[in-house]
């Protein structure tokens, strides 16, 4: 926010010190770094994206060019080396893709809400864009145009983070509704898995394909590692009914049945396990059900509560405390290292190998 970019190098003392301290013309809002070419793209509040090239010793940063990508804050950037495209989303409700050779705009597509996050499949040129309305749009980008493939709707809050796994063709989305959804894009069956274990908005996610684990971070500092290498159950669709599907008592909008039975209407609830519409008297119990993604206790009907065994309540995720309000997260999967940035302006580096598998089993190299 104070318009600076820094490159931190680890010194012989073990301490990190900035080797580059560069001030921008506008606050920085998004960043993409391409490791092999050492090219860095920085999005700003004014809508521009600036490209720099970092020297081999990471002690110098040379300006390359500015891209007039957006009319408002840049929210996400990705760089595709094969096509030489820089693709970005912004608060001007659009995705843009630009040629890094010429610096010219190739195409734009507008949405009805702020575009908040972006993932891109380099091989198929498919872009996934999450927005503030809670919708994810799948686009096919061409040289100067694009086409909408589908839209994904499942979250009740704005999309805050996306992660695309091109190997299994899985899309993971995190949102301000505290939940994560796994979308099985490759399966073509519309299969979705719901994961609920955070108590604040999900700020960042990373799927480790090698170990079938998902790492997620939330604004309250929670870090979760989800085991995705098991057969999980889909959460059911919520059923609609004018009366409780257990005791048949009318809900409060069912005026006819209330009049006929001379009873007062009840409030409608839903069992998270079977999806049935039930009243409060028929859903007095709460239970976790990790195989369906419910890591903390949720409302279930009394009959479903009886069907859940103690072993069914065994957690399928591990939870850790980041001890700062996490704004951003990035993982170096090859070394099992994670970086979190907090709203407290502190950057933390984590050794994740104890919780994401030992180095021998996962192929992580030693630090």
Coordinates of C-alpha atoms in Angstrom, one line a residue:
X1 CA 0.0 0.0 0.0
X2 CA 2.9 2.4 0.5
X3 CA 3.9 1.8 -3.1
X4 CA 7.1 -0.2 -2.7
X5 CA 8.4 -3.5 -4.0
X6 CA 11.1 -5.3 -2.1
X7 CA 13.2 -8.3 -2.8
X8 CA 14.5 -10.0 0.4
X9 CA 17.7 -12.1 0.3
X10 CA 18.7 -14.4 3.1
X11 CA 22.1 -13.3 4.4
X12 CA 24.9 -15.5 6.0
X13 CA 23.5 -14.5 9.4
X14 CA 20.2 -16.3 8.6
X15 CA 18.4 -13.0 8.5
X16 CA 16.5 -11.6 5.5
X17 CA 17.3 -8.1 4.3
X18 CA 15.9 -6.2 1.3
X19 CA 18.3 -6.2 -1.7
X20 CA 15.9 -4.2 -3.8
X21 CA 13.7 -1.4 -2.6
X22 CA 11.7 0.2 -5.5
X23 CA 9.0 2.8 -5.2
X24 CA 6.0 2.8 -7.6
X25 CA 3.8 5.7 -8.8
X26 CA 0.7 4.1 -7.3
X27 CA -0.1 1.6 -4.5
X28 CA 0.6 -2.1 -5.5
X29 CA -2.4 -4.4 -5.6
X30 CA -1.3 -7.6 -7.4
X31 CA 1.9 -9.3 -8.4
X32 CA 3.1 -12.2 -10.6
X33 CA 6.7 -13.5 -10.7
X34 CA 8.0 -15.8 -13.4
X35 CA 10.8 -17.7 -11.8
X36 CA 12.7 -19.0 -14.9
X37 CA 12.8 -15.7 -16.8
X38 CA 13.0 -13.6 -13.6
X39 CA 10.2 -11.3 -14.9
X40 CA 7.9 -9.6 -12.4
X41 CA 4.6 -8.0 -13.2
X42 CA 3.1 -5.6 -10.7
X43 CA -0.5 -4.4 -10.8
X44 CA -1.4 -1.1 -9.3
X45 CA -4.4 0.8 -7.9
X46 CA -4.4 3.0 -11.0
X47 CA -5.1 0.0 -13.3
X48 CA -1.6 -0.1 -14.8
X49 CA 0.7 -3.2 -14.8
X50 CA 4.5 -2.6 -14.8
X51 CA 6.9 -5.2 -15.9
X52 CA 10.5 -5.5 -14.5
X53 CA 13.4 -7.8 -15.0
X54 CA 15.4 -8.9 -12.0
X55 CA 19.2 -9.5 -12.3
X56 CA 20.7 -12.9 -11.6
X57 CA 22.0 -11.9 -8.2
X58 CA 18.7 -10.3 -7.3
X59 CA 20.3 -7.0 -6.5
X60 CA 18.9 -5.0 -9.4
X61 CA 15.5 -4.5 -11.0
X62 CA 15.2 -3.1 -14.5
X63 CA 12.0 -1.5 -15.8
X64 CA 10.7 -3.1 -19.0
X65 CA 7.3 -1.6 -19.9
X66 CA 3.9 -0.4 -18.6
X67 CA 0.7 -2.1 -19.7
X68 CA -2.6 0.0 -19.6
X69 CA -4.5 -3.0 -18.5
X70 CA -7.4 -1.6 -16.5
X71 CA -9.3 1.5 -15.5
X72 CA -9.3 0.6 -11.8
X73 CA -7.4 -1.5 -9.3
X74 CA -5.7 -4.6 -10.7
X75 CA -6.8 -7.7 -8.6
X76 CA -4.9 -10.6 -10.2
X77 CA -2.2 -11.2 -12.8
X78 CA -0.8 -14.3 -14.5
X79 CA 1.9 -14.5 -17.2
X80 CA 2.0 -17.1 -20.0
X81 CA 5.5 -17.5 -21.4
X82 CA 4.5 -19.7 -24.4
X83 CA 2.0 -17.2 -25.8
X84 CA 3.8 -14.1 -24.3
X85 CA 0.5 -12.9 -22.8
X86 CA 0.0 -11.1 -19.5
X87 CA -3.6 -11.8 -18.3
X88 CA -5.2 -9.8 -15.5
X89 CA -8.5 -9.0 -13.8
X90 CA -9.5 -5.8 -12.1
X91 CA -12.1 -3.8 -10.2
X92 CA -13.2 -2.3 -13.5
X93 CA -15.2 -5.6 -13.9
X94 CA -13.0 -7.0 -16.7
X95 CA -10.4 -9.5 -17.7
X96 CA -7.8 -8.3 -20.1
X97 CA -5.0 -10.1 -22.0
X98 CA -2.1 -8.2 -23.5
X99 CA 0.9 -9.0 -25.7
X100 CA 4.2 -8.7 -23.7
X101 CA 6.2 -8.3 -27.0
X102 CA 4.3 -5.3 -28.3
X103 CA 2.6 -4.1 -25.0
X104 CA -0.7 -3.8 -26.9
X105 CA -4.1 -4.9 -25.7
X106 CA -5.4 -8.1 -27.4
X107 CA -8.8 -8.4 -25.8
X108 CA -11.1 -7.6 -22.9
X109 CA -14.2 -9.2 -21.5
X110 CA -16.5 -7.5 -19.0
X111 CA -18.5 -9.0 -16.0
X112 CA -21.4 -7.6 -14.0
X113 CA -19.2 -7.5 -10.8
X114 CA -15.6 -6.7 -9.8
X115 CA -13.3 -9.5 -11.0
X116 CA -11.5 -10.5 -7.8
X117 CA -9.2 -13.5 -8.7
X118 CA -7.9 -15.4 -11.7
X119 CA -6.5 -18.8 -12.7
X120 CA -5.3 -19.8 -16.2
X121 CA -4.7 -23.1 -18.0
X122 CA -1.7 -22.4 -20.3
X123 CA -2.3 -25.4 -22.5
X124 CA -6.0 -24.9 -23.3
X125 CA -6.1 -21.1 -22.8
X126 CA -9.0 -21.4 -20.4
X127 CA -9.3 -18.6 -17.8
X128 CA -11.2 -19.0 -14.5
X129 CA -12.4 -15.6 -13.1
X130 CA -14.0 -15.3 -9.7
X131 CA -16.0 -12.2 -8.9
X132 CA -17.6 -10.3 -6.0
X133 CA -21.1 -11.7 -6.8
X134 CA -19.8 -15.2 -5.8
X135 CA -19.8 -16.4 -9.4
X136 CA -16.9 -18.1 -11.3
X137 CA -16.8 -17.7 -15.1
X138 CA -14.9 -20.1 -17.3
X139 CA -13.7 -18.4 -20.5
X140 CA -11.8 -19.6 -23.6
X141 CA -9.3 -16.9 -24.6
X142 CA -8.4 -16.4 -28.3
X143 CA -6.0 -14.0 -29.9
X144 CA -8.5 -11.1 -30.0
X145 CA -11.7 -12.5 -28.7
X146 CA -13.1 -14.9 -26.1
X147 CA -16.1 -17.2 -25.5
X148 CA -17.9 -18.1 -22.2
X149 CA -17.8 -21.8 -21.6
X150 CA -19.8 -22.0 -18.4
X151 CA -20.5 -20.2 -15.1
X152 CA -20.1 -21.9 -11.7
X153 CA -22.5 -20.9 -8.8
X154 CA -22.2 -22.3 -5.4
X155 CA -20.8 -19.7 -3.0
X156 CA -22.9 -17.4 -0.9
X157 CA -20.2 -14.7 -0.7
X158 CA -17.6 -13.1 -3.0
X159 CA -14.9 -15.3 -4.5
X160 CA -11.6 -14.5 -2.8
X161 CA -9.2 -17.1 -4.2
X162 CA -8.9 -19.7 -6.9
X163 CA -6.5 -22.6 -7.6
X164 CA -6.5 -24.7 -10.8
X165 CA -4.8 -28.1 -11.0
X166 CA -4.3 -28.9 -14.7
X167 CA -3.3 -32.5 -14.0
X168 CA -6.5 -33.7 -12.3
X169 CA -8.4 -30.8 -13.9
X170 CA -9.8 -29.7 -10.5
X171 CA -10.7 -26.1 -9.6
X172 CA -10.7 -25.0 -6.0
X173 CA -12.4 -21.8 -4.9
X174 CA -12.4 -20.0 -1.6
X175 CA -14.9 -17.3 -0.6
X176 CA -15.9 -14.7 2.0
X177 CA -18.6 -17.2 3.1
X178 CA -15.8 -19.0 4.9
X179 CA -16.1 -22.1 2.6
X180 CA -14.1 -23.8 -0.1
X181 CA -15.6 -25.7 -3.0
X182 CA -13.8 -28.3 -5.2
X183 CA -15.2 -28.3 -8.8
X184 CA -14.4 -31.4 -10.8
X185 CA -14.0 -29.8 -14.2
X186 CA -12.3 -32.8 -15.8
X187 CA -15.0 -35.2 -14.6
X188 CA -17.7 -33.4 -16.6
X189 CA -20.3 -34.6 -14.2
X190 CA -20.6 -31.3 -12.3
X191 CA -19.3 -33.0 -9.1
X192 CA -18.7 -30.5 -6.3
X193 CA -17.2 -31.0 -2.8
X194 CA -17.8 -28.5 0.0
X195 CA -15.2 -27.9 2.6
X196 CA -16.1 -25.9 5.8
X197 CA -13.4 -25.6 8.5
X198 CA -12.6 -21.9 8.6
X199 CA -14.3 -19.2 10.8
X200 CA -13.4 -16.2 8.5
X201 CA -13.1 -15.6 4.8
X202 CA -10.7 -17.8 2.9
X203 CA -7.9 -15.6 1.6
X204 CA -5.7 -18.1 -0.2
X205 CA -5.6 -21.8 -1.3
X206 CA -3.0 -24.1 -2.9
X207 CA -3.5 -27.7 -4.0
X208 CA -0.5 -30.0 -3.8
X209 CA -1.1 -32.6 -6.5
X210 CA 1.7 -34.9 -5.4
X211 CA 0.2 -35.6 -2.0
X212 CA -3.5 -34.8 -2.8
X213 CA -3.6 -32.1 -0.1
X214 CA -5.2 -28.7 -0.1
X215 CA -3.7 -25.9 2.0
X216 CA -6.0 -22.9 2.8
X217 CA -5.5 -19.8 4.8
X218 CA -8.2 -17.5 6.3
X219 CA -8.3 -13.9 7.4
X220 CA -8.4 -14.8 11.1
X221 CA -5.0 -16.5 10.8
X222 CA -6.3 -20.1 10.4
X223 CA -4.2 -22.5 8.3
X224 CA -5.9 -25.7 7.2
X225 CA -4.4 -28.7 5.5
X226 CA -7.1 -30.9 3.9
X227 CA -6.7 -34.5 3.0
X228 CA -8.2 -34.9 -0.5
X229 CA -6.8 -38.4 -1.1
X230 CA -10.0 -40.1 0.2
X231 CA -13.4 -40.6 -1.2
X232 CA -15.5 -37.7 0.0
X233 CA -19.2 -37.3 -0.2
X234 CA -21.0 -34.4 -2.0
X235 CA -23.2 -32.2 0.2
X236 CA -26.8 -32.8 -0.8
X237 CA -29.0 -30.2 -2.5
X238 CA -31.4 -28.5 -0.1
X239 CA -34.9 -29.8 -0.6
X240 CA -37.9 -27.4 -0.5
X241 CA -41.1 -28.2 1.3
X242 CA -44.1 -26.4 2.7
X243 CA -44.0 -28.5 5.8
X244 CA -41.4 -30.4 7.9
X245 CA -40.4 -33.6 6.0
X246 CA -40.1 -35.4 9.4
X247 CA -43.2 -34.5 11.4
X248 CA -45.2 -32.8 8.7
X249 CA -45.8 -29.7 10.8
X250 CA -46.4 -26.6 8.4
X251 CA -43.8 -23.9 8.0
X252 CA -44.9 -20.4 8.8
X253 CA -45.7 -19.4 5.1
X254 CA -48.0 -22.4 4.7
X255 CA -51.1 -20.5 5.6
X256 CA -53.6 -23.1 4.3
X257 CA -52.2 -26.0 6.4
X258 CA -51.9 -23.8 9.4
X259 CA -55.6 -22.8 9.1
X260 CA -56.7 -26.4 8.4
X261 CA -54.7 -27.9 11.4
X262 CA -55.2 -24.8 13.7
X263 CA -51.4 -24.8 14.4
X264 CA -48.8 -22.1 14.3
X265 CA -46.3 -22.3 11.5
X266 CA -42.7 -23.3 12.2
X267 CA -39.3 -22.0 10.9
X268 CA -37.7 -24.0 8.2
X269 CA -34.2 -25.5 8.6
X270 CA -32.2 -27.9 6.5
X271 CA -30.3 -31.0 7.6
X272 CA -26.7 -30.7 6.3
X273 CA -26.4 -34.5 5.8
X274 CA -29.6 -35.4 4.0
X275 CA -30.7 -32.0 2.8
X276 CA -34.3 -32.4 4.0
X277 CA -36.4 -29.4 5.1
X278 CA -37.0 -29.9 8.8
X279 CA -38.3 -27.9 11.8
X280 CA -36.3 -27.1 14.9
X281 CA -37.8 -29.8 17.0
X282 CA -36.8 -32.5 14.4
X283 CA -33.2 -31.1 14.2
X284 CA -32.1 -30.5 17.8
X285 CA -28.7 -32.1 17.3
X286 CA -25.4 -30.8 15.9
X287 CA -22.5 -32.9 14.6
X288 CA -19.4 -32.6 12.5
X289 CA -19.3 -34.8 9.4
X290 CA -15.8 -34.4 7.8
X291 CA -16.3 -36.8 4.9
X292 CA -18.9 -34.3 3.6
X293 CA -16.5 -31.4 4.4
X294 CA -18.1 -30.3 7.7
X295 CA -15.1 -30.0 10.1
X296 CA -17.1 -28.3 12.8
X297 CA -20.6 -29.0 14.1
X298 CA -23.5 -28.2 11.8
X299 CA -27.3 -28.8 12.0
X300 CA -28.5 -32.3 11.3
X301 CA -31.9 -33.9 11.7
X302 CA -32.3 -36.3 14.6
X303 CA -32.4 -39.4 12.4
X304 CA -29.2 -38.5 10.6
X305 CA -27.5 -37.8 13.9
X306 CA -28.2 -41.3 15.0
X307 CA -26.7 -42.7 11.8
X308 CA -23.4 -40.9 12.2
X309 CA -20.9 -43.1 14.0
X310 CA -18.1 -41.8 16.2
X311 CA -15.5 -42.8 13.6
X312 CA -17.4 -40.7 11.0
X313 CA -16.5 -37.6 13.1
X314 CA -12.8 -38.1 12.8
X315 CA -11.3 -35.0 11.3
X316 CA -9.9 -35.2 7.7
X317 CA -7.9 -31.9 8.0
X318 CA -5.3 -30.5 10.3
X319 CA -5.7 -26.9 11.6
X320 CA -2.8 -24.6 12.6
X321 CA -2.6 -21.0 13.9
X322 CA -0.8 -18.5 11.7
X323 CA -0.9 -15.9 14.5
X324 CA -1.5 -13.0 12.2
X325 CA -4.5 -12.0 10.0
X326 CA -3.4 -13.6 6.7
X327 CA -4.0 -11.5 3.6
X328 CA -1.9 -13.5 1.0
X329 CA -0.2 -16.9 0.8
X330 CA 2.2 -18.5 -1.6
X331 CA 3.7 -21.9 -1.6
X332 CA 7.0 -23.3 -3.0
X333 CA 5.7 -26.8 -3.4
X334 CA 9.1 -28.2 -4.5
X335 CA 10.6 -27.3 -1.1
X336 CA 7.6 -27.5 1.1
X337 CA 7.9 -23.8 2.0
X338 CA 5.0 -21.4 2.5
X339 CA 5.0 -17.6 2.8
X340 CA 2.1 -15.7 4.4
X341 CA 1.6 -11.9 4.4
X342 CA -0.5 -10.4 7.1
X343 CA -2.5 -7.2 7.6
X344 CA 0.1 -6.6 10.4
X345 CA 2.7 -6.0 7.6
X346 CA 4.6 -9.0 8.6
X347 CA 5.9 -11.7 6.1
X348 CA 6.3 -15.2 7.6
X349 CA 8.1 -18.2 6.0
X350 CA 6.8 -21.6 7.1
X351 CA 8.4 -25.0 6.7
X352 CA 5.3 -27.1 5.7
X353 CA 7.1 -30.5 5.3
X354 CA 5.9 -31.8 8.7
X355 CA 2.2 -31.4 7.8
X356 CA 2.3 -32.0 4.0
X357 CA 4.3 -35.2 4.1
X358 CA 8.0 -36.1 4.6
X359 CA 10.5 -35.1 2.0
X360 CA 11.3 -38.7 1.0
X361 CA 7.7 -39.5 0.3
X362 CA 6.7 -36.3 -1.5
X363 CA 9.9 -35.5 -3.4
X364 CA 10.5 -32.3 -1.5
X365 CA 14.2 -31.4 -1.6
X366 CA 16.0 -30.7 1.7
X367 CA 16.1 -27.1 2.7

